Short mmCIF file of C-alpha atoms and ligand atoms in Angstrom, two decimals:
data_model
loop_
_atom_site.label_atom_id
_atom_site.label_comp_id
_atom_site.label_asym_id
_atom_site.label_seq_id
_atom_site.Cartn_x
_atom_site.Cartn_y
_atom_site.Cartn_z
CA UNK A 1 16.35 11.81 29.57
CA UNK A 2 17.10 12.79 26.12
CA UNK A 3 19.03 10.35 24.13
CA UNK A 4 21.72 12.93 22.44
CA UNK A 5 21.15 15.41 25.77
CA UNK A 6 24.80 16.41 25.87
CA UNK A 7 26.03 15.44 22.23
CA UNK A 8 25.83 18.55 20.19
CA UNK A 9 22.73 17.78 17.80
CA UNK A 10 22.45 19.27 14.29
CA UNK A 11 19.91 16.65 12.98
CA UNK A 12 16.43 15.43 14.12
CA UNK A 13 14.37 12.38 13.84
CA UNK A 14 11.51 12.63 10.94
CA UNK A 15 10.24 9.27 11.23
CA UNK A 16 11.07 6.12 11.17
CA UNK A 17 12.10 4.12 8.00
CA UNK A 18 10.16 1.39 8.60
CA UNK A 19 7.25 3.64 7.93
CA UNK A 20 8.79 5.23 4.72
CA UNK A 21 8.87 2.41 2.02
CA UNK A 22 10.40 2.56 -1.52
CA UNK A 23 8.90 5.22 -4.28
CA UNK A 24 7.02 7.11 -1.52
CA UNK A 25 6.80 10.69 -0.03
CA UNK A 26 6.20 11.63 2.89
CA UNK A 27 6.12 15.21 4.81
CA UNK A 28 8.12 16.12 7.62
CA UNK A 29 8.86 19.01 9.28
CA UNK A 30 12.66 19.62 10.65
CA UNK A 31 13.67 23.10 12.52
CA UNK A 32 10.51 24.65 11.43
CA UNK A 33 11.19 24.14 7.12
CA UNK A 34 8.22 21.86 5.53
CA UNK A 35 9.55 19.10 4.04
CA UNK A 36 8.87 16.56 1.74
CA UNK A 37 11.26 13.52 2.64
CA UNK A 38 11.16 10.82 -0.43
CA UNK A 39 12.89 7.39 -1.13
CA UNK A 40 13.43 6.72 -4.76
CA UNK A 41 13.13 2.88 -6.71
CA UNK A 42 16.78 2.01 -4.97
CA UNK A 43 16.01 2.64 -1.34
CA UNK A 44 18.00 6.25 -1.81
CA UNK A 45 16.50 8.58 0.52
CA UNK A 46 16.12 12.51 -0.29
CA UNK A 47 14.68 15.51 1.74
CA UNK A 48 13.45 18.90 -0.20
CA UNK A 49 11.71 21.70 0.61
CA UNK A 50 8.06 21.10 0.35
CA UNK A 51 7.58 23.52 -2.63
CA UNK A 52 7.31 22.71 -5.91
CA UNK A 53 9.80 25.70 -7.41
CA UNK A 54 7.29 25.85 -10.37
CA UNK A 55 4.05 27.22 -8.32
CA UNK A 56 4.63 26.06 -4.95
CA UNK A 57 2.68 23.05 -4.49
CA UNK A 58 3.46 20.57 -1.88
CA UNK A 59 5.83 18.10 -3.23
CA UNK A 60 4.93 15.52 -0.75
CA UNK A 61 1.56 15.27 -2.56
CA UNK A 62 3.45 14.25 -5.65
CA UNK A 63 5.05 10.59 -6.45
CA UNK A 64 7.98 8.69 -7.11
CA UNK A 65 8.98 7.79 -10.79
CA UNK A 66 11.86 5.22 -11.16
CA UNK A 67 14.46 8.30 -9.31
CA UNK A 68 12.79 10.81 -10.02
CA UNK A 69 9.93 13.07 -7.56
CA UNK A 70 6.86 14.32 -9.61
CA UNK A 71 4.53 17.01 -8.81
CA UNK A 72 1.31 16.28 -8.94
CA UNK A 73 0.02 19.82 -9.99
CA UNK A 74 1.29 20.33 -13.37
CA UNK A 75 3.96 16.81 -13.41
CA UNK A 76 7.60 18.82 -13.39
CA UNK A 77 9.70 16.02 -12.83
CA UNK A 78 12.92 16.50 -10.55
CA UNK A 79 16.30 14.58 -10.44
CA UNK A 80 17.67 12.89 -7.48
CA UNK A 81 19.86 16.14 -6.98
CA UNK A 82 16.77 18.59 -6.99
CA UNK A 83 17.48 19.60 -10.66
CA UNK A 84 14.12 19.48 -12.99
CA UNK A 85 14.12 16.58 -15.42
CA UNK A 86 10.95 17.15 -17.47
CA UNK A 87 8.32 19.51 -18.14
CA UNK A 88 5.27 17.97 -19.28
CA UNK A 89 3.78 20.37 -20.81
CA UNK A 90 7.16 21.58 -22.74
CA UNK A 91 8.17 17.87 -23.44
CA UNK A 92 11.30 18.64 -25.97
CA UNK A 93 12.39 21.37 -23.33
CA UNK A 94 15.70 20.85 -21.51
CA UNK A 95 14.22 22.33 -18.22
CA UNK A 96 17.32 25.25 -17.56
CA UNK A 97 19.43 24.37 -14.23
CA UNK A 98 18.26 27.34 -12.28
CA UNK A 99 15.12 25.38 -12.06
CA UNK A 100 15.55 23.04 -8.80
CA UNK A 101 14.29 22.06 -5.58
CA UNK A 102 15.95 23.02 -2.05
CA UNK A 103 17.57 19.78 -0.76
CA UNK A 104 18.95 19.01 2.75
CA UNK A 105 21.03 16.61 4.64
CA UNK A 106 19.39 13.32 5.40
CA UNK A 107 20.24 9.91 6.41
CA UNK A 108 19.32 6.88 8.59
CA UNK A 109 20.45 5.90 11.77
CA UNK A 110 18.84 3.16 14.57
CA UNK A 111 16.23 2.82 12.03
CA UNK A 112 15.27 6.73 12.26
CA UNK A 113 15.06 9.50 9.64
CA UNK A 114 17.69 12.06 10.33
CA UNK A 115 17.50 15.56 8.74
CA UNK A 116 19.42 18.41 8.72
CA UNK A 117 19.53 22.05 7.87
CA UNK A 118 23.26 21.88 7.22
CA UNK A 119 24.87 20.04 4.90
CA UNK A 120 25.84 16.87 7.46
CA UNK A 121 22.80 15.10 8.68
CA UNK A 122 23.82 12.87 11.67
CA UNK A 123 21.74 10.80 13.61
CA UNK A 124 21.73 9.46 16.97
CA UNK A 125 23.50 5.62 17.98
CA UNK A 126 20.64 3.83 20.20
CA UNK A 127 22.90 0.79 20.21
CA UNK A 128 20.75 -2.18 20.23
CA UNK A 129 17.67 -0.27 20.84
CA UNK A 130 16.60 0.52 17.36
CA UNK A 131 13.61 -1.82 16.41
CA UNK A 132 11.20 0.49 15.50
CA UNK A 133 7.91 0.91 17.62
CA UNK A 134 6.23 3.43 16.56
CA UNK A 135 5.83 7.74 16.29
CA UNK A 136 2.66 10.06 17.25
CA UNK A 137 2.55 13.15 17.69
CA UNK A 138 1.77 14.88 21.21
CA UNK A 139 0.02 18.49 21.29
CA UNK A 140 2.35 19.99 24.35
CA UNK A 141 6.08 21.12 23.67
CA UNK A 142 8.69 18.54 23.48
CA UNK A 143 9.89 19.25 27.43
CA UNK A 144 6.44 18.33 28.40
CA UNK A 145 6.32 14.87 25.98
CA UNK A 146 9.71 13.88 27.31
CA UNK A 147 9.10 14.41 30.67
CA UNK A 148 5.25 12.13 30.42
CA UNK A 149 7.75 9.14 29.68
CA UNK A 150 9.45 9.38 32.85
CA UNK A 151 5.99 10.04 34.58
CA UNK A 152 3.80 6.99 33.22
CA UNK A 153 3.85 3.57 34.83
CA UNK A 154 4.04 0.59 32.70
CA UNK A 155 2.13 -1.95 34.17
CA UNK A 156 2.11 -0.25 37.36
CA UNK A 157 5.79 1.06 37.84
CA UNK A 158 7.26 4.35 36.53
CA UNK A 159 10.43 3.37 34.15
CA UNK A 160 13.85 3.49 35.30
CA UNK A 161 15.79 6.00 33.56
CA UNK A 162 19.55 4.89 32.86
CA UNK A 163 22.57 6.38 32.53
CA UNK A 164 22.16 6.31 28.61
CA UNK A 165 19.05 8.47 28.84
CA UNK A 166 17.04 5.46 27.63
CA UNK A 167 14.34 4.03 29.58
CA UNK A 168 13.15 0.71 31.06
CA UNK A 169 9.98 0.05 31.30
CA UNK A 170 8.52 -3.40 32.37
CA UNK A 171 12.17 -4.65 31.52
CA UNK A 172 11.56 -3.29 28.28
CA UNK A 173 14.58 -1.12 26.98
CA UNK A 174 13.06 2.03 25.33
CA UNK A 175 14.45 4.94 23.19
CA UNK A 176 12.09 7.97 23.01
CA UNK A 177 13.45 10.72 20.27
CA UNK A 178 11.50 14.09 19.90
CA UNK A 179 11.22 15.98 16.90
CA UNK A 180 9.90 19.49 18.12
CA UNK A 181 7.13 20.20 15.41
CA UNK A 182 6.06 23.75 17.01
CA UNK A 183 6.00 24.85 20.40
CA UNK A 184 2.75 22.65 21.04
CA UNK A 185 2.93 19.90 18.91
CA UNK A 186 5.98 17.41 19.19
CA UNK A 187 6.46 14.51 16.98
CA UNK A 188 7.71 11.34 18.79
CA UNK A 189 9.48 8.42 17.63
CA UNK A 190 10.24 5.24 20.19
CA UNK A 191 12.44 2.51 19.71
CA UNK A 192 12.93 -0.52 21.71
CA UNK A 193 14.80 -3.87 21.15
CA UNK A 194 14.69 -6.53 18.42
CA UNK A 195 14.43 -9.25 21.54
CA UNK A 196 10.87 -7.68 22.53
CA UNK A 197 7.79 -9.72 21.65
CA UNK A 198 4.89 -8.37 19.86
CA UNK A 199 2.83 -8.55 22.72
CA UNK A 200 5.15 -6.37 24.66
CA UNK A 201 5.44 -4.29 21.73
CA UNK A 202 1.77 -3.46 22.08
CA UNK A 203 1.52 -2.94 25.64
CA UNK A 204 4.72 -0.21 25.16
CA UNK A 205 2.72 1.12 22.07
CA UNK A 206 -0.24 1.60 24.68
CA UNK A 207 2.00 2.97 27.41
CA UNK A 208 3.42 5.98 24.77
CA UNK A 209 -0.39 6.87 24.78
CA UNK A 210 -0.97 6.87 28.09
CA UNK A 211 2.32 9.52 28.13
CA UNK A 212 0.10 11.15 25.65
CA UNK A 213 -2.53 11.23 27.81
CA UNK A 214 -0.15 12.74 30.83
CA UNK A 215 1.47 15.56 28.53
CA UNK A 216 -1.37 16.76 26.91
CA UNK A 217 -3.52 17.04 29.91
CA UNK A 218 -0.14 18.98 31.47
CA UNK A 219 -0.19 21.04 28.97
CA UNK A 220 -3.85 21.66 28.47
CA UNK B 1 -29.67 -4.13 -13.15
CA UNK B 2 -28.46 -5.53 -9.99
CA UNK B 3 -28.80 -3.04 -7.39
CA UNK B 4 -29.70 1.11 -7.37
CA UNK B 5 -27.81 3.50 -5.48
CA UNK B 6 -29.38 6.83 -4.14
CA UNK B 7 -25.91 8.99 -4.38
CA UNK B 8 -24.28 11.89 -3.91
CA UNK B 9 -21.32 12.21 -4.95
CA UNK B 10 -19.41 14.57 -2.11
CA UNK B 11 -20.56 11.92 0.64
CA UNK B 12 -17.96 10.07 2.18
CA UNK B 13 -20.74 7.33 2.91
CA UNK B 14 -22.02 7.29 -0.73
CA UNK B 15 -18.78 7.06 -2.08
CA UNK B 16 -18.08 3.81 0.40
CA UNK B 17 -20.34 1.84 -1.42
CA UNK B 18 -19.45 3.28 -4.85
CA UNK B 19 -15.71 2.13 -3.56
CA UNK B 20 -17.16 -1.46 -2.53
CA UNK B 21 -19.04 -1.42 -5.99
CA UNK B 22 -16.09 -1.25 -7.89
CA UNK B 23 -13.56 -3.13 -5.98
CA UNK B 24 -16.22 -5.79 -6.58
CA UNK B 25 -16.66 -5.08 -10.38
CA UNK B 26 -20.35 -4.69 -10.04
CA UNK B 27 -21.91 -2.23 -12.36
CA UNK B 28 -25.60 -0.27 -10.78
CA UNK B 29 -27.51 2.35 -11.51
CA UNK B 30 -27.20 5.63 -9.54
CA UNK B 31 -29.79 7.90 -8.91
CA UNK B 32 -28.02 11.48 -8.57
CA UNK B 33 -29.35 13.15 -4.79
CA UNK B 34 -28.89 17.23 -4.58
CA UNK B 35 -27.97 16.60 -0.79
CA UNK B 36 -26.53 20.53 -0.76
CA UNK B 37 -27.62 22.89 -1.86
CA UNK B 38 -30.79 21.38 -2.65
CA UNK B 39 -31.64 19.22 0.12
CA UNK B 40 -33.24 16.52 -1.68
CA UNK B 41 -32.70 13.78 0.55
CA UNK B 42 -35.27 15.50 2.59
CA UNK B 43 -37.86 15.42 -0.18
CA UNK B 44 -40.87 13.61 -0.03
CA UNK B 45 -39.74 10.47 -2.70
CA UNK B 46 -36.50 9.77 -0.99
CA UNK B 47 -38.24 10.18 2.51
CA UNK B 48 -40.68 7.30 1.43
CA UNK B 49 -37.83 5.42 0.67
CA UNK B 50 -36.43 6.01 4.07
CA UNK B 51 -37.77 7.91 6.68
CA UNK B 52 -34.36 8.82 8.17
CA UNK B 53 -33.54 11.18 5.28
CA UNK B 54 -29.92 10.08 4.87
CA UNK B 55 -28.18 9.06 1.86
CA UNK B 56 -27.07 6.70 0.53
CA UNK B 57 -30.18 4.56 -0.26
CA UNK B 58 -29.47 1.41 -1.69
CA UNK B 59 -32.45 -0.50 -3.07
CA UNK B 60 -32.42 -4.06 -5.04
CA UNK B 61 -36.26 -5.58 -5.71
CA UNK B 62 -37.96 -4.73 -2.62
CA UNK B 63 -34.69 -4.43 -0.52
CA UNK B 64 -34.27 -0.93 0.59
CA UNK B 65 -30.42 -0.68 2.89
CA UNK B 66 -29.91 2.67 4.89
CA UNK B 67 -27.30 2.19 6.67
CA UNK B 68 -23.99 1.31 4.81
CA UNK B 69 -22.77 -1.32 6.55
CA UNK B 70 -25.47 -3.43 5.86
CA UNK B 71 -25.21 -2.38 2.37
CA UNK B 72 -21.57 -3.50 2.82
CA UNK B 73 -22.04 -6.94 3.94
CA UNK B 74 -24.78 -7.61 0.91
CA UNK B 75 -22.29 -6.24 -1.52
CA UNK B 76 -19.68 -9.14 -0.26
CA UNK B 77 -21.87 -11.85 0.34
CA UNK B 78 -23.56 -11.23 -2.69
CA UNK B 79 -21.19 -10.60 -5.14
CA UNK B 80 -17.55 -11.17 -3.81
CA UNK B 81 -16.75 -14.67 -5.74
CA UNK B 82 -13.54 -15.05 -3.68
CA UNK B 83 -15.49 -14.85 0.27
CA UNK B 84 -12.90 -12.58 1.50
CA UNK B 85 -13.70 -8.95 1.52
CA UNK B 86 -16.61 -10.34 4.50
CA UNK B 87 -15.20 -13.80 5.19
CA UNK B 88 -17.67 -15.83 7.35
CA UNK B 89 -16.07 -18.48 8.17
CA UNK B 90 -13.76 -16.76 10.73
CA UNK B 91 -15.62 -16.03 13.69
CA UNK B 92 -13.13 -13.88 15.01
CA UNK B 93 -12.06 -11.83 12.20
CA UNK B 94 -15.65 -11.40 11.40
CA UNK B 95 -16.22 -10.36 14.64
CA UNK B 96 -12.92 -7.95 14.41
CA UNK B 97 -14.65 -6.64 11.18
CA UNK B 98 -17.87 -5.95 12.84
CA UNK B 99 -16.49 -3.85 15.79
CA UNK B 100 -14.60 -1.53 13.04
CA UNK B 101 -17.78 -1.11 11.04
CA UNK B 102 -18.99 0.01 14.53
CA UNK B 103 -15.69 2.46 14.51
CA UNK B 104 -16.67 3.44 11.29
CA UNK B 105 -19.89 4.74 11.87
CA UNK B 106 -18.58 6.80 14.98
CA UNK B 107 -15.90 8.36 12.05
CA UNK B 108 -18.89 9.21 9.84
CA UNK B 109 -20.36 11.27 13.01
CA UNK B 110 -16.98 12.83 14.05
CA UNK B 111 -14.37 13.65 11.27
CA UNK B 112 -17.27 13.00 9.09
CA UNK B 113 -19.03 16.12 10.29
CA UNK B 114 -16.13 18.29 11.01
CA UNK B 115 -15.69 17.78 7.18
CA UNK B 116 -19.45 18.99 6.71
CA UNK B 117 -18.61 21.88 8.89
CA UNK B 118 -15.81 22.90 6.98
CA UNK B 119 -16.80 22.48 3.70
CA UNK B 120 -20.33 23.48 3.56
CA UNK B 121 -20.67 25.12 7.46
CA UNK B 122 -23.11 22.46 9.00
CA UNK B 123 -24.18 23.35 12.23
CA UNK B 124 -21.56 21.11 14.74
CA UNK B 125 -19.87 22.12 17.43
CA UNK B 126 -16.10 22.26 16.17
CA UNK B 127 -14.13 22.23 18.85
CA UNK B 128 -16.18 19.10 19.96
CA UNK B 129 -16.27 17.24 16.64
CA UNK B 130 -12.62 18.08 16.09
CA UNK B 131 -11.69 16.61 19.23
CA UNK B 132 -13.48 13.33 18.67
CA UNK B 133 -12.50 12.85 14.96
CA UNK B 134 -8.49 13.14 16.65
CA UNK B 135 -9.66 10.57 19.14
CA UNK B 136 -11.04 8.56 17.02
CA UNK B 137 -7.96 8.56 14.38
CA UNK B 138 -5.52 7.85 17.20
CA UNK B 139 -7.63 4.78 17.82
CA UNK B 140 -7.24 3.98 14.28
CA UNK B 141 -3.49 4.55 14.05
CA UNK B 142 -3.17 2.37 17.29
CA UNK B 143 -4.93 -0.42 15.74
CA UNK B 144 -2.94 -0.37 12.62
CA UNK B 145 0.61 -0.01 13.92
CA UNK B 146 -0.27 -3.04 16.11
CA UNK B 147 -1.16 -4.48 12.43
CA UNK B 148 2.33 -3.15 11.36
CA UNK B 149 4.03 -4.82 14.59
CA UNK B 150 2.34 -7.95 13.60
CA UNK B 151 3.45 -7.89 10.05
CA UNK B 152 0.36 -7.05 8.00
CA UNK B 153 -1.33 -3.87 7.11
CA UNK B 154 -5.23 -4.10 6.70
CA UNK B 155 -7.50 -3.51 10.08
CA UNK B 156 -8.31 -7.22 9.95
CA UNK B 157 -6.64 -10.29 8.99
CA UNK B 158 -4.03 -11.09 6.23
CA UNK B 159 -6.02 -8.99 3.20
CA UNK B 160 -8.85 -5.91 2.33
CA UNK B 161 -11.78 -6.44 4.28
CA UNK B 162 -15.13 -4.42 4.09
CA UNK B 163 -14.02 -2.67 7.38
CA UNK B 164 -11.33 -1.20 5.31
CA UNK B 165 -13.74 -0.21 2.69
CA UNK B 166 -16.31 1.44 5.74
CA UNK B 167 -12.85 2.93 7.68
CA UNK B 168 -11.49 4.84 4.35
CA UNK B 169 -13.27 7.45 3.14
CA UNK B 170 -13.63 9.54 6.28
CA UNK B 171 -10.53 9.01 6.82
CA UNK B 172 -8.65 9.69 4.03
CA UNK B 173 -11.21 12.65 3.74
CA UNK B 174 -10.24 14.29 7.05
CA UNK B 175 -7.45 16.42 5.38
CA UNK B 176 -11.08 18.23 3.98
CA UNK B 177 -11.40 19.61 8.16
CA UNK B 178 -7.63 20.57 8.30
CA UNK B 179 -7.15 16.97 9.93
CA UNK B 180 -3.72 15.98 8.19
CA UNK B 181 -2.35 12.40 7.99
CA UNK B 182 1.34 13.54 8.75
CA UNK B 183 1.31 12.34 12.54
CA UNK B 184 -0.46 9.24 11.25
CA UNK B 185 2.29 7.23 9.46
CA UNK B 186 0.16 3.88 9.88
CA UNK B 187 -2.86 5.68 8.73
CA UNK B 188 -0.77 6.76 5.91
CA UNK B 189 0.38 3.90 4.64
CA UNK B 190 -2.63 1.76 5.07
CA UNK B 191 -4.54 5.17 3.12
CA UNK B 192 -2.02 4.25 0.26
CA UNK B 193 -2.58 0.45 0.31
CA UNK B 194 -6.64 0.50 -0.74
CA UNK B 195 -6.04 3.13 -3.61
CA UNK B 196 -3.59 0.81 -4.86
CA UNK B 197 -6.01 -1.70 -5.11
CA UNK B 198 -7.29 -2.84 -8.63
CA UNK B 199 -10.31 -1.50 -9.36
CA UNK B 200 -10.29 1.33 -6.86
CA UNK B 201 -11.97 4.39 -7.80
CA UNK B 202 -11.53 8.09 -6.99
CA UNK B 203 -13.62 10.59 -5.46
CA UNK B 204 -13.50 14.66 -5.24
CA UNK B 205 -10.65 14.97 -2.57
CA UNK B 206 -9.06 11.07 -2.84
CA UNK B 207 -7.52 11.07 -6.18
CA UNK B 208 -6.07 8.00 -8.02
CA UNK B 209 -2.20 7.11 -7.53
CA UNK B 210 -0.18 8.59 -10.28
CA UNK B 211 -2.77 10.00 -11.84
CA UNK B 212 -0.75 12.48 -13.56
CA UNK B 213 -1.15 12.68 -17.34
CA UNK B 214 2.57 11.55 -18.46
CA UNK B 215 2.49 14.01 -21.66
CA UNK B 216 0.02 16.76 -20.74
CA UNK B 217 0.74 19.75 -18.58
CA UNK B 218 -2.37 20.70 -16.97
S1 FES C 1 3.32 23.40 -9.11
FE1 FES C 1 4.54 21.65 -9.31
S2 FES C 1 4.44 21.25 -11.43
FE2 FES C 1 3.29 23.08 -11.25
#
């Protein structure tokens, strides 16, 4: 039921922006690289490798200052671009260009997180079914969380799968993306549309657990 | 002095009401507990003071609080000014409030002790404990991206409550048992909203936003 089974993929869903706001890191794993994924003061969203080039510390334990990331070991500061700003501890230093962070291909589409390990992150077009709902990860491979959707009633009936690949479920359009996170733990993301109540929004956020519930026990 | 806290300063529970304490801008005195290594809570003075043997201990006059919920809810009502970190004239937030300090002390028993385990090998079962602290932070993250679904952000009502206060420090601690937040993004978020409140204090293992020196290098 994939959405994007058939279109040739280079990019996959991190999370949803709602749940990334301005000046904050987050970390996210895409093709099996740690990442930390980051939106400067402006909104601007970046996606590094999650390793501080100085000694390797996660960079999504660091913060945001104004557009720039900072480590929270030892404070190197690093420009939009990956390039180190400042050294704190060598403060008239102009920190030498070899000195950056690995960057990759992000950008946001349907209200998702796209990133890639090329150089053209592209995300996938839900259409009008790109309010965000909400991602948790499921311990089972992503065949197995996919699948669970399909296999769970809402309110008593299984969904109807259309021709999209998205899913009904108690009338409720759904979009259910899968970011495989290992071979037993996928991270899902689930959209549905800006016309759903909040109500319905928490009976659907209920219903992805009971999938939960369905894969994991599959896969146990 | 207005209240005394038995303490210890690696306890996610002791550090709750040293969190409360200071959201609230009330100064105490603490009285330093050598939980581990030394066992102290299990000596014969803080056993008189409660026969349970866990910590904290709060005491004020002849008031001695064991459990820190209660200690909680007489922080609030007796020193919140503004009524709404415990606000009792909403029976149903209150209410809301009370089943998550509930929730709370089930966290303090599950990725509470898988902490323990990890840290200083307490005898738990792991895979059990493990289990139930990922329950019980699913049940969390549900409840807060309903919150985020709704518009707001705390576990009850429009602002901090003490539920917040009693939900956070096992919690945000559960990294400590190789528990990450990275599949929690409402647990995330909400983790980043109380240490940005004024006042908030850090323990070993929650550390202060931007607490990097802007000048120094290590
Ligand atoms: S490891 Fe990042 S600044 Fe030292």
């Amino acid at each position: 039921m994939g959405v994007g089974v058939g279109v040739r993929m280079n990019s996959v869903a991190v999370g949803l922006s709602r749940d990334l706001a301005p000046k904050r890191v987050m970390r996210a794993v895409a093709y099996g690289h740690d990442l930390a994924v980051w939106r400067d003061g402006e909104n601007g969203l970046h996606a590094w490798d999650n390793r501080c080039p100085h000694r390797g510390m996660r960079l999504s334990h660091g913060f945001v200052r104004g557009d720039r990331l900072a480590c929270l070991y030892h404070g190197w500061q690093y420009r939009k671009d990956g390039g180190c700003a400042y050294i704190p501890a060598h403060p008239g230093l102009e920190p030498p260009e070899t000195i950056r962070a690995q960057t990759y291909s992000v950008i946001e589409k349907s209200g998702v997180i796209w990133v890639s390990t090329g150089n053209d992150a592209q995300g996938v077009d839900t259409g009008p079914v790109s309010e965000p709902l909400r991602s948790l990860t499921f311990f089972c491979a992503e065949a197995i969380a996919r699948a669970a959707f399909e296999d769970t009633p809402f309110a008593g009936n299984l969904p109807q799968v259309e021709s999209t690949g998205r899913l009904v479920a108690g009338g409720h359009p759904v979009a259910v993306l899968a970011n495989p996170v290992t071979e037993s733990e996928t991270l899902i993301h689930v959209l549905t549309s800006a016309g759903v109540g909040i109500a319905a929004k928490k009976a659907l956020s209920r219903w992805c657990e009971a999938a939960r519930s369905v894969a994991e026990r599959q896969a146990a | 002095m207005t209240f005394k806290l038995y303490n210890y300063v690696l306890s996610g529970n002791c550090y709750k009401i040293r969190l409360m304490a200071a959201l609230l801008d009330v100064a105490y005195e603490t009285i330093a507990v050598d939980f581990y290594p030394g066992f102290e809570h299990r000596s014969p003075g803080i056993l008189a003071l409660n026969p349970a043997g866990t910590l904290p201990v709060l005491t004020s006059g002849d008031m001695v609080l064991t459990e820190t919920q209660a200690m909680l809810t007489w922080l609030a009502l007796t020193y919140d000014v503004t009524g709404t970190w415990y606000p009792v004239d909403d029976p149903e937030r209150l209410a809301t409030i009370t089943e998550w300090l509930g929730f709370a002390g089930r966290l303090s028993q599950s990725a509470g002790l898988a902490r323990l385990h990890d840290m200083l090998n307490w005898p738990a079962d792991e895979k059990a404990v493990k289990a139930a602290a990922i329950s019980d932070l699913r049940t969390l993250e549900l409840h807060l991206n309903d919150r985020v679904l709704e518009g707001g952000l705390w576990i009850a009502g429009d602002g901090p409550t003490i539920a917040d206060i009693a939900c956070f420090p096992y919690t945000a601690l559960s990294p400590d048992a190789g528990l990450e937040h990275d599949g929690y993004p409402a647990i995330r978020n909400w983790l980043y909203a109380v240490r940005a409140l004024p006042g908030f204090v850090a323990m070993p293992g929650i550390h202060y936003l931007h607490d990097l020196k802007e000048t120094s290098g290590d």
